[in-house]
Coordinates of C-alpha atoms in Angstrom, one line a residue:
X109 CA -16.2 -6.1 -80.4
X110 CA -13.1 -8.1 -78.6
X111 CA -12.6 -9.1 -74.9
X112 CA -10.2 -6.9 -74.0
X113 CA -12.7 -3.3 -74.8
X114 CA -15.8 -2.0 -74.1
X115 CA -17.9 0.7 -75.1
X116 CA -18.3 4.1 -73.0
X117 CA -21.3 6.2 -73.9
X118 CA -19.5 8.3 -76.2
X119 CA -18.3 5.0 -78.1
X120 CA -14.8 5.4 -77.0
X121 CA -13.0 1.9 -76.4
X122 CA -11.0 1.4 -73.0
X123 CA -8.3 -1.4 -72.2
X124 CA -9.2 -3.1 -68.6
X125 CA -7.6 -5.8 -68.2
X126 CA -4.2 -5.0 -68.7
X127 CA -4.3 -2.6 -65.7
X128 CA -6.0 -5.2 -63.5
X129 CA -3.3 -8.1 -64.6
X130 CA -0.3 -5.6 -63.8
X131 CA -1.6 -4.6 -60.6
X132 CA -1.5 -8.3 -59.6
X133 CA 1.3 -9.0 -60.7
X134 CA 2.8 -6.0 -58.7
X135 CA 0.7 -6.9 -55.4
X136 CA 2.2 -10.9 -56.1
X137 CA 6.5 -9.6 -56.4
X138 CA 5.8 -6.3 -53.8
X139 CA 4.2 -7.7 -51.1
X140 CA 6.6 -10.5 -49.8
X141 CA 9.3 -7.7 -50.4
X142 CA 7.7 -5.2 -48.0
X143 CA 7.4 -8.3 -45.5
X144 CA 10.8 -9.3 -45.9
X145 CA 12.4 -5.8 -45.8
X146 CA 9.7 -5.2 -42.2
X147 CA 10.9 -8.6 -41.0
X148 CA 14.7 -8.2 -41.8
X149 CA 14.6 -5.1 -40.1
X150 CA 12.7 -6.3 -37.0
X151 CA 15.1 -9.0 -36.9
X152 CA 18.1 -6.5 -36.8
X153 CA 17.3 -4.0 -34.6
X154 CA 15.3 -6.9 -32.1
X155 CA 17.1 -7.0 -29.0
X156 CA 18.8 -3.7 -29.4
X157 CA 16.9 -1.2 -27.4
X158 CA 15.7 -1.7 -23.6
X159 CA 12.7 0.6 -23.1
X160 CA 10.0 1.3 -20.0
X161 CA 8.1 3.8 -19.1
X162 CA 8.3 2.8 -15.0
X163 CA 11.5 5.5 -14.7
X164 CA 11.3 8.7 -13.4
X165 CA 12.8 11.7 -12.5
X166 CA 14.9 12.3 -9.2
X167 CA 17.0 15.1 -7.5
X168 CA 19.0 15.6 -4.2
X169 CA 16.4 17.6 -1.5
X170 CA 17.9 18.7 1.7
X171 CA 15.9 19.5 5.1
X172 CA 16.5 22.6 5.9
X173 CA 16.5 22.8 9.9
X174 CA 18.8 25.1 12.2
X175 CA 21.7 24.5 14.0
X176 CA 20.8 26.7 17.0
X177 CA 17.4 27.0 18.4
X178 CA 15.4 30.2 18.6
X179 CA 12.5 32.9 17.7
X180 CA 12.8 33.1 13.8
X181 CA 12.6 37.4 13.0
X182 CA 13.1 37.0 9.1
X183 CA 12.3 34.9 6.3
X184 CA 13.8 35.5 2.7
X185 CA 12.4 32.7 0.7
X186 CA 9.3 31.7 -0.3
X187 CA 7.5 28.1 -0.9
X188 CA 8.8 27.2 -4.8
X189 CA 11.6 30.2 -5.0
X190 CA 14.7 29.7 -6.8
X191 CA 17.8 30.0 -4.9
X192 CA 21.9 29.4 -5.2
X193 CA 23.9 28.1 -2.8
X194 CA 24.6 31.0 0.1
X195 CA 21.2 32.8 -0.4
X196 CA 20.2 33.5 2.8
X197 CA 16.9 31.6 3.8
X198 CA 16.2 33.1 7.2
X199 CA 17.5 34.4 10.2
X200 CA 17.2 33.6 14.0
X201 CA 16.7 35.6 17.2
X202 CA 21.0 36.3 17.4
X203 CA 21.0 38.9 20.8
X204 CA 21.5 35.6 22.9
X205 CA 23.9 34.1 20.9
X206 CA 25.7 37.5 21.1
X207 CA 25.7 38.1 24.5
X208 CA 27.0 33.9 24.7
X209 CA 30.0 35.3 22.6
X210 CA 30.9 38.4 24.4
X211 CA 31.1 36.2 27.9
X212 CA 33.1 33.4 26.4
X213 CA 35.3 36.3 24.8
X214 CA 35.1 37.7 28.6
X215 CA 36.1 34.1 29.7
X216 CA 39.0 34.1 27.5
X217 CA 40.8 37.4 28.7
X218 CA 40.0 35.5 32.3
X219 CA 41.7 32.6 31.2
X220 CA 44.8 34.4 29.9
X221 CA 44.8 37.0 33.3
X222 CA 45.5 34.1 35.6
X223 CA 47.9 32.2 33.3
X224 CA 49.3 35.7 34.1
X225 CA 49.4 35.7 37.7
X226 CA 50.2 32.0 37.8
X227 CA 53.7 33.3 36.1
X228 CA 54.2 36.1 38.1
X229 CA 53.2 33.6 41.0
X230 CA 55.9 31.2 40.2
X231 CA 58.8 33.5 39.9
X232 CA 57.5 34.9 43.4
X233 CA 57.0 31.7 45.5
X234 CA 60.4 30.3 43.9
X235 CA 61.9 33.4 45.6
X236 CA 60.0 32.6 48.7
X237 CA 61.6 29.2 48.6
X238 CA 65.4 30.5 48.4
X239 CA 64.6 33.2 51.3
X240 CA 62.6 29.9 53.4
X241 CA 65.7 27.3 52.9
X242 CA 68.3 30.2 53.8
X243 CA 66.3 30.9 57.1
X244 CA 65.9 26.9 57.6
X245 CA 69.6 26.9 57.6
X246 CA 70.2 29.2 59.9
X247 CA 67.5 28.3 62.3
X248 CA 69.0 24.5 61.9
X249 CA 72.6 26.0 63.4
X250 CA 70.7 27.9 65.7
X251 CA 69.0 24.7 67.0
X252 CA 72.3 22.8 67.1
X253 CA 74.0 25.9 69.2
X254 CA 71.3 26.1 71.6
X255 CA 71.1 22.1 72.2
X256 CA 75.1 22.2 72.5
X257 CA 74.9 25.3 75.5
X258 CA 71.6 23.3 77.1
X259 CA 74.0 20.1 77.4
X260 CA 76.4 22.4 79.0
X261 CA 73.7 23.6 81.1
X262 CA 74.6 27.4 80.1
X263 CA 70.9 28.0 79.3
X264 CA 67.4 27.0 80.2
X265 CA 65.5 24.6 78.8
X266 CA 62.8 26.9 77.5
X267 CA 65.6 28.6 75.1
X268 CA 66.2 25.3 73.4
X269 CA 62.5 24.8 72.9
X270 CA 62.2 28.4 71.5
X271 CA 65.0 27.6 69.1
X272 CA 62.9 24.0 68.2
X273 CA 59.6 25.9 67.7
X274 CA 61.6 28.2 65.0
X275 CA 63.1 25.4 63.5
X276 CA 59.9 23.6 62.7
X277 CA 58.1 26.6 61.7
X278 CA 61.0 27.3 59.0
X279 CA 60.6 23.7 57.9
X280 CA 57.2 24.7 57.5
X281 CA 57.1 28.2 55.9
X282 CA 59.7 26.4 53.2
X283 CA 57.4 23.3 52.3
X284 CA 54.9 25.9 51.8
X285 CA 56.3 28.1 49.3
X286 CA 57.6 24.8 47.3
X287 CA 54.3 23.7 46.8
X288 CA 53.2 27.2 45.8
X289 CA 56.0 26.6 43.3
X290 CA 54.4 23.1 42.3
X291 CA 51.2 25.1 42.2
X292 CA 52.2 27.8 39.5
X293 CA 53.9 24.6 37.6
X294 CA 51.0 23.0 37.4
X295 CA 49.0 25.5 36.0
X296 CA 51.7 26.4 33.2
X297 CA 51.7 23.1 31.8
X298 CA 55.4 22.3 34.2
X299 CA 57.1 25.6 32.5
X300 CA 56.3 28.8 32.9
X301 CA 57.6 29.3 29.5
X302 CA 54.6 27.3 27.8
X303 CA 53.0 29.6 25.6
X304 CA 49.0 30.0 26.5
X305 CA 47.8 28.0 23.6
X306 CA 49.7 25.1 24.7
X307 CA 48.0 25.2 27.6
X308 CA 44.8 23.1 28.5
X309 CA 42.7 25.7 30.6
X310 CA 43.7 28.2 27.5
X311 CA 42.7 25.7 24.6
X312 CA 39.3 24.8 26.5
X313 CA 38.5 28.9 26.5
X314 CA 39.2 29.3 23.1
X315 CA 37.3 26.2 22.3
X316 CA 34.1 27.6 23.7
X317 CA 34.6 31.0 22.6
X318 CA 34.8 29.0 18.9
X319 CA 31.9 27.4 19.6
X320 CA 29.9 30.4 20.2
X321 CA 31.4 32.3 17.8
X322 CA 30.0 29.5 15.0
X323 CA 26.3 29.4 16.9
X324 CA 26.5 32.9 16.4
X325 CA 27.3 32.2 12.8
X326 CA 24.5 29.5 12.6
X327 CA 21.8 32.6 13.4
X328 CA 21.8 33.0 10.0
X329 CA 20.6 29.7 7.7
X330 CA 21.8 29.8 4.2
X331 CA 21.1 27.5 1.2
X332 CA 23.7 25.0 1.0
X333 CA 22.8 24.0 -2.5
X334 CA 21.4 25.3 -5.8
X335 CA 17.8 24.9 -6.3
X336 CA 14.0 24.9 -5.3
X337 CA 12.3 25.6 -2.0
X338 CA 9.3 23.4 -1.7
X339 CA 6.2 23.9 0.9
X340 CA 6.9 26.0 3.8
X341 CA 4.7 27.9 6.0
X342 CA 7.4 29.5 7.9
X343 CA 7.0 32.8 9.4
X344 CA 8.7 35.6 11.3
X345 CA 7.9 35.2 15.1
X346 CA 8.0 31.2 15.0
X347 CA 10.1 29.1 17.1
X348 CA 12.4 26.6 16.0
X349 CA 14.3 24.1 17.9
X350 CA 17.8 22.6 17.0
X351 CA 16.8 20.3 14.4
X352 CA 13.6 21.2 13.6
X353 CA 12.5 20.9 9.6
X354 CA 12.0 24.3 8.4
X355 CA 11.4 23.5 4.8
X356 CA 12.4 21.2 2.1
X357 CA 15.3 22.0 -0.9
X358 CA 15.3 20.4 -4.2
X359 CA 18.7 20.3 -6.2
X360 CA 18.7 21.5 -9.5
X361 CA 20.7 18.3 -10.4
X362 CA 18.4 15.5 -11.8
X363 CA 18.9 12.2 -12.8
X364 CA 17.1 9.3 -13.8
X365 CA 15.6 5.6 -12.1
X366 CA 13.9 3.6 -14.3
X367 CA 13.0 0.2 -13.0
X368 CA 13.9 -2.2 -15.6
X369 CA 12.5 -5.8 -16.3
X370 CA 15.1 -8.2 -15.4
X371 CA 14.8 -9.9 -18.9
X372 CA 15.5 -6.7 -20.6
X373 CA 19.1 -6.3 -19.0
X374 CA 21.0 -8.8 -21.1
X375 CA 23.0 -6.6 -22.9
X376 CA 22.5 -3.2 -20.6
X377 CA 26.3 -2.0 -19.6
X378 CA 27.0 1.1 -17.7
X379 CA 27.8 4.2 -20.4
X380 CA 25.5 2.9 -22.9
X381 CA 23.6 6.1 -24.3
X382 CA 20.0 6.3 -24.1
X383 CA 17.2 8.7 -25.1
X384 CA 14.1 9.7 -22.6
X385 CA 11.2 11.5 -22.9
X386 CA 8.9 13.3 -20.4
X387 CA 5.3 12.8 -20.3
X388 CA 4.7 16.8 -19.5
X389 CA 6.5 17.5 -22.7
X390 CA 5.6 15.1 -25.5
X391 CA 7.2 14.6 -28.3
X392 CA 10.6 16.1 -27.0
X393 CA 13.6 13.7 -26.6
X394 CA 16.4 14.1 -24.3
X395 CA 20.0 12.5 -24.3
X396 CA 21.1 10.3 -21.5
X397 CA 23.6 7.3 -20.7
X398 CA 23.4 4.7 -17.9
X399 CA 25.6 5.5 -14.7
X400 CA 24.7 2.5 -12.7
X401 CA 23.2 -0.3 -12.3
X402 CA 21.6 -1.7 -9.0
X403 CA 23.7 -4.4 -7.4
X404 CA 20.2 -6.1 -6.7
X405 CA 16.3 -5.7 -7.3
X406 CA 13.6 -3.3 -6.0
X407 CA 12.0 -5.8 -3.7
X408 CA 15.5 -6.9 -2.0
X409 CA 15.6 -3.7 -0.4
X410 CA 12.3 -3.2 0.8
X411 CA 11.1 -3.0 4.3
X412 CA 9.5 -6.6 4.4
X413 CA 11.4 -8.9 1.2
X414 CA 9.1 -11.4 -0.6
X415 CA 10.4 -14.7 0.9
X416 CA 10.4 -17.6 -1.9
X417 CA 11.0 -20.2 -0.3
X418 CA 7.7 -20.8 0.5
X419 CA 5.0 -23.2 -0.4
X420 CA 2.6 -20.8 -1.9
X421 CA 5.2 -19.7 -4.6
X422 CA 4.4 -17.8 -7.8
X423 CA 7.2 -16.3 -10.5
X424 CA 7.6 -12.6 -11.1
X425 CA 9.6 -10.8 -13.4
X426 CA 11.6 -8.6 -11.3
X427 CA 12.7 -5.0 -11.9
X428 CA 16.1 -3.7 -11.4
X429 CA 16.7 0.0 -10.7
X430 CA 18.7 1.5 -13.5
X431 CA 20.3 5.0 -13.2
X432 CA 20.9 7.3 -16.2
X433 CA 22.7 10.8 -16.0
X434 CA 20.4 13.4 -18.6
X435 CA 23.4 15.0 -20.6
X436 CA 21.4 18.4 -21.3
X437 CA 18.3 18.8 -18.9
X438 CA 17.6 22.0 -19.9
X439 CA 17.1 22.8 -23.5
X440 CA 14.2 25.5 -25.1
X441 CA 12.4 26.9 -21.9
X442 CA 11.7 23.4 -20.9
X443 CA 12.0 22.3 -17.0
X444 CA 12.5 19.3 -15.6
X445 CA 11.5 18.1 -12.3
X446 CA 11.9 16.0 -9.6
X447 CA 9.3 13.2 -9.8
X448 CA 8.0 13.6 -13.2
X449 CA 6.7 10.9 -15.4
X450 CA 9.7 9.4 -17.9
X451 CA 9.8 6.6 -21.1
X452 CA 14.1 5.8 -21.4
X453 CA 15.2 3.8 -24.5
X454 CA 18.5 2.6 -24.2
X455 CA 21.0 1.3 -26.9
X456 CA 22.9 -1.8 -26.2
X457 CA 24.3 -1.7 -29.3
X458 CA 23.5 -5.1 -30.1
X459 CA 22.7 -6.3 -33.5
X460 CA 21.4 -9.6 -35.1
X461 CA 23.4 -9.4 -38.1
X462 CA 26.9 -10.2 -38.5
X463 CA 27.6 -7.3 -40.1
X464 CA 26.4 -5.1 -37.5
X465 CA 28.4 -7.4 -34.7
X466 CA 31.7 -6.8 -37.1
X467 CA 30.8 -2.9 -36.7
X468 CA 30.8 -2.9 -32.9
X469 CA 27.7 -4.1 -32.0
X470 CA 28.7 -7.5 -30.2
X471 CA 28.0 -7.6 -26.4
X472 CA 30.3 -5.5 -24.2
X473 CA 33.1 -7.5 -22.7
X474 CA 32.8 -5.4 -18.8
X475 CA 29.7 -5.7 -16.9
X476 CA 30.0 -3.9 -13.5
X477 CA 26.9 -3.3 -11.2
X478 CA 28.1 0.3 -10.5
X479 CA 29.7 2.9 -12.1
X480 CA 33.3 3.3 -10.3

C-alpha cells in the first residue's frame, strides 16, 4: 500500500494529503491578502469619520408666565399635551382688566371734552380781549378828559379818581382775558387748529387706554410656539403674579450638541453631513450636517474656568461643542426628544489615498467657527 492511501473498513482507498497540502497552500497566499485588503481599508477610511457618543438632543423651551397678574379661572392644557402656536393655555380673572379699559376709554372721551372746551374757550376769551382793549381805549380818553377839566379845575378831584379807578380796572379785565387766550393756546398745542392726536394730553389718554386694552388682551395666555407642555400643576382658582412661571414649553424643533474631543476636529468644517443614532431607538440612523462649531471649549464658559497656569498642572483633552441640524427628525412613528441620549458620525471627507483626495476628499479650504 503507498503513502498517499489508506484503508477504510470497507477497503476503499482515500487521498489525504493532497487536501491537507492545498489547504496550506491557500491559508499561506489568502491570509496576508485578507490582512492587506483589512489594513488598506483601515488606512483609507482612517481619519475620515469623527464619532462620540457625548452628544445629545436639544430643543428651544419657553417659560410660560403671564403678563398681567391675577386669579387663574381656566386651564386648557395639560402636563405633556401637544400644542401649536395660538392654542390657548389658560385664562386669567379679566372683570378687572375690563373695568381698567372702560375707565381709560372713559378717560379718553374726558380728554377729547376739554380739548373741546379749551377751543370753544379760545375763540371766547379772544373775543373778551377785543371787547377789553376797545373799553381800555375809551376809558384811556376818558382818563385824559377828566385830568384835562381837573387842571381847569371844572371838576372835583374825586371825578378824576373815578375815571383812574376805571382805567386800571380795564387794564386789568384786558390782561385777564389775554392770558385766558394764552391758556386755551396752551392746551391746543399753540393752535387751536391742532388735531387731538397731535396733542400731548390726547396722545398720553390713548396711550393708557392702549395699554389696558393689551392687559386686557394678555388675560388670555396663548402658546407662542409649537410643541410640548412639560410638568405643570396649574389649576383653576390659583394666583399668578406678573412673571410668575406657570409651566414649561418644549419646541418641536431639535437639534444636536455633541461635545467633540479636540483631536477629532482636524478636518470637521461646518456643512459636513453626518449620521446619528438614538440610544431609545437602536439600530435606526438619522441624517444630519454640522451647523456650527463652538468658537471655544466647554470649560471656557463655565461658571468657575480651570486656570492652567498653575503649578499643579495636568493635560486634558478638551471637548468642543459641535452643533448639527437632523434633516428629517421624524421618520416611521419614531419621536425624538429633548435630552435623549445620541452617537453622531461625521464625514470629513477626508481620505488617505491619492485617489480619493483627486475625488474631493482633500481638506476643506474655509474653516469658520460658526455658521453665518
Amino acid at each position: 500500500m503507498s503513502d498517499t492511501t489508506h484503508q477504510t473498513p470497507d477497503s476503499v482507498a482515500v487521498p489525504a494529503a493532497p487536501k491537507r497540502r492545498w489547504a496550506r497552500t491557500a491559508l499561506w497566499i489568502g491570509g496576508p491578502i485578507v490582512v492587506l485588503v483589512i489594513g488598506g481599508w483601515l488606512y483609507v477610511t482612517s481619519g475620515r469619520y469623527a464619532s462620540t457618543d457625548n452628544a445629545y438632543l436639544q430643543g428651544d423651551h419657553v417659560t410660560i408666565a403671564p403678563q398681567v397678574g391675577g386669579r387663574v379661572v381656566e386651564v386648557d392644557v395639560r402636563e405633556n399635551g401637544v400644542v401649536h402656536k395660538g392654542d390657548v393655555l389658560f385664562r386669567i380673572d379679566s372683570e378687572p382688566l375690563q373695568i381698567a379699559y372702560a375707565r381709560m376709554q372713559a378717560q379718553v372721551e374726558s380728554v377729547k371734552s376739554l380739548l373741546d372746551a379749551a377751543r370753544s374757550g379760545y375763540a371766547s376769551a379772544q373775543a373778551d380781549v377785543r371787547s377789553s382793549s376797545a373799553d381800555l381805549v375809551y376809558k384811556e380818553q376818558q382818563f385824559a378828559r377828566m385830568k384835562e377839566l381837573r387842571g381847569r379845575g371844572l371838576i372835583a378831584q374825586q371825578s378824576l379818581d373815578d375815571a383812574a379807578n376805571n382805567l386800571a380796572g380795564a387794564r386789568a379785565k384786558k390782561d385777564a382775558n389775554t392770558a385766558a387766550v394764552a391758556k386755551a393756546q396752551n392746551m391746543l398745542g399753540g393752535l387751536p387748529s391742532t388735531p387731538d392726536e397731535k396733542l400731548a394730553g390726547y396722545r398720553l389718554a390713548l396711550a393708557q387706554l392702549a395699554q389696558a386694552r393689551l392687559d386686557l388682551d394678555h388675560a388670555t395666555v396663548v402658546a407662542p410656539m409649537d410643541g410640548t407642555i412639560g410638568k405643570t400643576t396649574l389649576q383653576p382658582g390659583d394666583f399668578l403674579a406678573v412673571g410668575q412661571a406657570a409651566m414649561p414649553l418644549v419646541a418641536n424643533t431639535l437639534w444636536i450638541d455633541a461635545n467633540f474631543k479636540e483631536t477629532d476636529l482636524t478636518h470637521v468644517a461646518v456643512g459636513q453631513p453626518a449620521t446619528i443614532e438614538v440610544d431609545t431607538f437602536p439600530g435606526k440612523t438619522w441624517k444630519a450636517r454640522v451647523a456650527s462649531i463652538s468658537p471655544a471649549s466647554g470649560a471656557e464658559f463655565s461658571l468657575l474656568p480651570a486656570q492652567n497656569a498653575t503649578g499643579n498642572w495636568v493635560k486634558i483633552v478638551q471637548r468642543i461643542p459641535v452643533r448639527l441640524v437632523i434633516e428629517e427628525p421624524e421618520r416611521e412613528g419614531m419621536i425624538l426628544r429633548a435630552g435623549m441620549s445620541t452617537s453622531v458620525d461625521i464625514d470629513t471627507g477626508r481620505q488617505n489615498s491619492l485617489l480619493g483626495r483627486w475625488q474631493g476628499g482633500a481638506e476643506p479650504v474655509t474653516r469658520v467657527a460658526q455658521a453665518p
